[in-house]
Amino acid sequence: MHKQKGILFILSGPSGVGKGTVRERLFEVETQLKYSVSATTRDKRPGEVHGSDYHFKEHSEFEKMIENDELLEHAKYVNNYYGTPRDYVESELEAGNDVFLEIEVQGALQVKENFSEGVFIFLFPPSLDELKKRIVNRGTESPELVRNRLNEARKEIEMMHNYDYVVVNDNVDYAVQKIKSIIVSEHCKRERIEEQYKKIMKADDFNVRTIN
Ligand code: 5GP
């Protein structure tokens, strides 16, 4: 069989829901998935590595990437730009690899406009109290930033109806297991494999007339 195009998975959800933690744990066990490293203009946090956590950019550099149409999506989030480099995603999908994005909700909506065949997973907090605690306890930002993030989170929860799957993050390992199951299920979807089979059926070597 020809190698099929890869599937684009988009993990999104409210700020502070634990997307980063779930994504990191997922990549400890999923060796086939390709993670798309985002570009951002926000400051590097302690321990973060340029090129593997983010491609850290100056505002002017980021704006140039937007101008040159180098981003599949981008969003301004709490006064900083975040975006997905287009080349990496498109070439990995073309090579038959699954690509995984972990992005906020405005960006996920833009991806949906360009890649409606993507699989959109909404990570949901176990409770709203818990979400608030996680945002407040992150401790690396000013009270004003925390307030902004809480505001964003409220708006983001209302976006759930744009997604294909909802995963409640009450336990990281369990959430990861659910995402792995979604990946397997999507590969078994009839709509995705049907085209391949149609090609095989049309090919000469599968045609009764060629048997002698
Ligand atoms: P943080 O600054 O905490 O790393 O990320 C803030 C938010 O930006 C998170 O919700 C994260 O998922 C999101 N984010 C990270 N990369 C991208 C991206 O490339 N595009 C968009 N739209 N959001 C992103």
Tab-separated table of C-alpha atoms and ligand atoms in Angstrom:
chain	number	residue	atom	x	y	z
A	1	MET	CA	0.000	0.000	0.000
A	2	HIS	CA	1.141	3.579	-0.611
A	3	LYS	CA	2.163	5.478	2.466
A	4	GLN	CA	-0.803	7.533	3.607
A	5	LYS	CA	-0.542	11.172	4.595
A	6	GLY	CA	-0.151	11.687	8.331
A	7	ILE	CA	-2.918	12.984	10.572
A	8	LEU	CA	-2.794	16.372	12.238
A	9	PHE	CA	-3.829	16.274	15.923
A	10	ILE	CA	-4.573	19.526	17.705
A	11	LEU	CA	-4.648	19.583	21.493
A	12	SER	CA	-6.172	22.764	22.826
A	13	GLY	CA	-8.186	24.040	25.757
A	14	PRO	CA	-8.277	26.741	28.408
A	15	SER	CA	-5.155	28.305	29.822
A	16	GLY	CA	-3.959	26.421	32.907
A	17	VAL	CA	-5.788	23.207	32.053
A	18	GLY	CA	-2.486	21.333	31.879
A	19	LYS	CA	-1.999	21.061	28.095
A	20	GLY	CA	1.784	21.348	28.432
A	21	THR	CA	2.025	18.627	31.092
A	22	VAL	CA	-0.238	16.250	29.168
A	23	ARG	CA	1.694	16.870	25.961
A	24	GLU	CA	5.059	16.232	27.668
A	25	ARG	CA	3.820	12.946	29.187
A	26	LEU	CA	2.305	11.895	25.861
A	27	PHE	CA	5.653	12.380	24.132
A	28	GLU	CA	7.402	10.231	26.736
A	29	VAL	CA	5.383	7.258	25.488
A	30	GLU	CA	4.531	8.170	21.858
A	31	THR	CA	7.656	7.887	19.773
A	32	GLN	CA	5.993	8.045	16.342
A	33	LEU	CA	4.265	11.410	16.786
A	34	LYS	CA	6.004	14.575	15.583
A	35	TYR	CA	5.679	17.570	17.874
A	36	SER	CA	5.432	20.920	16.135
A	37	VAL	CA	7.577	23.376	18.127
A	38	SER	CA	5.870	26.773	18.144
A	39	ALA	CA	7.360	30.190	17.664
A	40	THR	CA	6.691	32.771	20.377
A	41	THR	CA	7.696	36.275	21.432
A	42	ARG	CA	7.257	35.602	25.146
A	43	ASP	CA	10.268	35.451	27.472
A	44	LYS	CA	11.955	32.133	28.037
A	45	ARG	CA	11.028	30.577	31.417
A	46	PRO	CA	13.712	28.944	33.584
A	47	GLY	CA	14.620	25.544	32.178
A	48	GLU	CA	13.120	26.127	28.741
A	49	VAL	CA	15.261	25.338	25.726
A	50	HIS	CA	15.230	27.318	22.470
A	51	GLY	CA	14.277	25.018	19.611
A	52	SER	CA	12.692	22.267	21.671
A	53	ASP	CA	10.215	24.120	23.922
A	54	TYR	CA	9.736	27.088	21.603
A	55	HIS	CA	11.519	28.991	18.886
A	56	PHE	CA	11.919	32.235	20.835
A	57	LYS	CA	11.605	35.269	18.552
A	58	GLU	CA	11.740	39.045	18.684
A	59	HIS	CA	8.466	40.826	17.816
A	60	SER	CA	9.926	42.058	14.518
A	61	GLU	CA	11.091	38.542	13.552
A	62	PHE	CA	7.667	37.114	14.345
A	63	GLU	CA	5.912	39.785	12.311
A	64	LYS	CA	8.159	38.983	9.382
A	65	MET	CA	7.111	35.307	9.656
A	66	ILE	CA	3.452	36.412	9.503
A	67	GLU	CA	4.149	38.635	6.477
A	68	ASN	CA	5.938	35.814	4.660
A	69	ASP	CA	3.041	33.431	5.339
A	70	GLU	CA	5.385	31.101	7.225
A	71	LEU	CA	2.835	30.327	9.930
A	72	LEU	CA	-0.050	27.900	9.687
A	73	GLU	CA	-1.804	29.867	12.423
A	74	HIS	CA	-0.862	32.503	14.929
A	75	ALA	CA	-2.510	34.243	17.832
A	76	LYS	CA	-1.782	37.061	20.195
A	77	TYR	CA	-2.160	35.681	23.680
A	78	VAL	CA	-1.602	37.812	26.798
A	79	ASN	CA	0.370	40.379	24.766
A	80	ASN	CA	2.648	37.887	23.053
A	81	TYR	CA	2.579	36.180	19.687
A	82	TYR	CA	2.431	32.395	19.396
A	83	GLY	CA	2.407	30.565	16.075
A	84	THR	CA	2.881	27.250	14.285
A	85	PRO	CA	5.582	27.118	11.580
A	86	ARG	CA	3.866	25.884	8.419
A	87	ASP	CA	6.762	24.079	6.703
A	88	TYR	CA	7.380	21.545	9.441
A	89	VAL	CA	3.718	20.547	9.709
A	90	GLU	CA	3.151	20.237	5.978
A	91	SER	CA	6.329	18.298	5.223
A	92	GLU	CA	5.847	15.823	8.083
A	93	LEU	CA	2.226	15.162	7.101
A	94	GLU	CA	3.288	14.686	3.501
A	95	ALA	CA	5.953	12.193	4.633
A	96	GLY	CA	3.208	10.162	6.317
A	97	ASN	CA	3.931	11.203	9.898
A	98	ASP	CA	1.319	12.282	12.426
A	99	VAL	CA	1.867	15.795	13.720
A	100	PHE	CA	0.781	17.080	17.108
A	101	LEU	CA	0.046	20.723	17.953
A	102	GLU	CA	-0.507	22.022	21.459
A	103	ILE	CA	-1.974	25.494	21.020
A	104	GLU	CA	-4.535	27.886	22.476
A	105	VAL	CA	-8.072	28.085	21.135
A	106	GLN	CA	-7.921	31.025	18.692
A	107	GLY	CA	-5.091	29.287	16.849
A	108	ALA	CA	-6.968	25.973	16.874
A	109	LEU	CA	-9.895	27.692	15.139
A	110	GLN	CA	-7.579	29.012	12.411
A	111	VAL	CA	-6.145	25.530	11.888
A	112	LYS	CA	-9.680	24.222	11.545
A	113	GLU	CA	-10.295	26.636	8.655
A	114	ASN	CA	-7.241	25.343	6.755
A	115	PHE	CA	-7.141	21.717	7.892
A	116	SER	CA	-10.708	20.637	8.504
A	117	GLU	CA	-9.511	16.995	8.320
A	118	GLY	CA	-7.429	17.566	11.477
A	119	VAL	CA	-8.493	15.976	14.754
A	120	PHE	CA	-9.401	18.574	17.364
A	121	ILE	CA	-9.082	17.536	21.016
A	122	PHE	CA	-10.323	19.809	23.788
A	123	LEU	CA	-8.597	19.320	27.130
A	124	PHE	CA	-11.074	20.151	29.857
A	125	PRO	CA	-10.396	20.951	33.536
A	126	PRO	CA	-11.731	18.501	36.159
A	127	SER	CA	-13.436	21.479	37.786
A	128	LEU	CA	-13.447	25.219	37.335
A	129	ASP	CA	-12.117	25.734	40.884
A	130	GLU	CA	-9.180	23.505	40.052
A	131	LEU	CA	-8.498	25.482	36.863
A	132	LYS	CA	-8.448	28.741	38.810
A	133	LYS	CA	-6.040	27.266	41.344
A	134	ARG	CA	-3.675	26.103	38.605
A	135	ILE	CA	-3.593	29.513	36.938
A	136	VAL	CA	-3.051	31.369	40.236
A	137	ASN	CA	-0.463	28.883	41.533
A	138	ARG	CA	1.682	28.902	38.404
A	139	GLY	CA	3.564	31.641	40.259
A	140	THR	CA	5.733	32.862	37.418
A	141	GLU	CA	3.554	35.814	36.446
A	142	SER	CA	2.291	39.088	37.848
A	143	PRO	CA	-1.261	39.425	39.345
A	144	GLU	CA	-2.296	41.328	36.233
A	145	LEU	CA	-1.156	38.488	33.989
A	146	VAL	CA	-3.004	35.985	36.196
A	147	ARG	CA	-6.182	38.073	35.881
A	148	ASN	CA	-5.803	38.173	32.109
A	149	ARG	CA	-5.281	34.421	31.950
A	150	LEU	CA	-8.422	33.776	34.041
A	151	ASN	CA	-10.397	35.993	31.683
A	152	GLU	CA	-9.056	34.163	28.661
A	153	ALA	CA	-9.840	30.793	30.263
A	154	ARG	CA	-13.501	31.744	30.720
A	155	LYS	CA	-13.858	32.691	27.059
A	156	GLU	CA	-11.932	29.610	25.937
A	157	ILE	CA	-14.238	27.145	27.696
A	158	GLU	CA	-17.078	28.439	25.556
A	159	MET	CA	-15.215	27.241	22.449
A	160	MET	CA	-15.661	23.529	23.179
A	161	HIS	CA	-18.289	23.030	20.480
A	162	ASN	CA	-15.629	23.412	17.747
A	163	TYR	CA	-13.866	20.198	18.765
A	164	ASP	CA	-14.135	16.495	17.867
A	165	TYR	CA	-13.149	15.074	21.275
A	166	VAL	CA	-13.200	16.248	24.885
A	167	VAL	CA	-10.658	14.833	27.336
A	168	VAL	CA	-11.088	15.697	31.014
A	169	ASN	CA	-7.704	16.205	32.628
A	170	ASP	CA	-8.456	14.783	36.090
A	171	ASN	CA	-5.342	12.605	35.947
A	172	VAL	CA	-2.432	13.155	33.556
A	173	ASP	CA	-1.764	9.477	32.790
A	174	TYR	CA	-5.416	8.816	32.165
A	175	ALA	CA	-5.716	11.857	29.895
A	176	VAL	CA	-2.673	10.641	27.941
A	177	GLN	CA	-4.208	7.198	27.595
A	178	LYS	CA	-7.391	8.732	26.194
A	179	ILE	CA	-5.417	10.777	23.658
A	180	LYS	CA	-3.508	7.644	22.589
A	181	SER	CA	-6.833	5.869	22.072
A	182	ILE	CA	-8.081	8.773	19.949
A	183	ILE	CA	-4.960	8.500	17.767
A	184	VAL	CA	-5.489	4.762	17.230
A	185	SER	CA	-9.210	5.214	16.517
A	186	GLU	CA	-8.574	7.952	13.978
A	187	HIS	CA	-6.210	5.660	12.068
A	188	CYS	CA	-8.968	3.049	11.872
A	189	LYS	CA	-11.589	5.462	10.530
A	190	ARG	CA	-13.196	4.231	7.341
A	191	GLU	CA	-13.157	7.702	5.746
A	192	ARG	CA	-9.366	7.874	6.096
A	193	ILE	CA	-8.545	4.451	4.614
A	194	GLU	CA	-11.256	4.177	1.992
A	195	GLU	CA	-9.333	6.196	-0.623
A	196	GLN	CA	-6.364	3.821	-0.342
A	197	TYR	CA	-8.563	0.802	-0.979
A	198	LYS	CA	-10.282	2.469	-3.905
A	199	LYS	CA	-6.864	2.992	-5.514
A	200	ILE	CA	-5.961	-0.664	-4.996
A	201	MET	CA	-9.242	-1.842	-6.498
A	202	LYS	CA	-8.706	0.351	-9.546
A	203	ALA	CA	-5.133	-0.774	-10.096
A	204	ASP	CA	-4.567	-3.273	-12.910
A	205	ASP	CA	-3.064	-5.919	-10.680
A	206	PHE	CA	-6.368	-6.192	-8.866
A	207	ASN	CA	-8.481	-6.510	-11.963
A	208	VAL	CA	-10.004	-9.887	-12.960
A	209	ARG	CA	-9.485	-9.042	-16.633
A	210	THR	CA	-5.718	-9.159	-16.179
A	211	ILE	CA	-5.811	-12.773	-14.923
A	212	ASN	CA	-5.057	-15.273	-17.689
B	1	5GP	P1	2.813	29.357	27.585
B	1	5GP	O1	3.236	30.795	27.472
B	1	5GP	O2	2.228	29.039	28.936
B	1	5GP	O3	3.880	28.390	27.139
B	1	5GP	O4	1.624	29.163	26.539
B	1	5GP	C1	0.512	29.983	26.559
B	1	5GP	C2	-0.534	29.421	25.635
B	1	5GP	O5	-0.086	29.493	24.277
B	1	5GP	C3	-0.853	27.959	25.892
B	1	5GP	O6	-2.267	27.833	25.905
B	1	5GP	C4	-0.245	27.247	24.717
B	1	5GP	O7	-0.955	26.058	24.388
B	1	5GP	C5	-0.405	28.280	23.634
B	1	5GP	N1	0.471	28.081	22.488
B	1	5GP	C6	1.700	27.517	22.454
B	1	5GP	N2	2.162	27.489	21.207
B	1	5GP	C7	1.203	28.027	20.408
B	1	5GP	C8	1.077	28.247	18.991
B	1	5GP	O8	1.947	27.941	18.180
B	1	5GP	N3	-0.055	28.831	18.556
B	1	5GP	C9	-1.052	29.199	19.392
B	1	5GP	N4	-2.136	29.735	18.851
B	1	5GP	N5	-0.978	28.985	20.718
B	1	5GP	C10	0.140	28.415	21.228
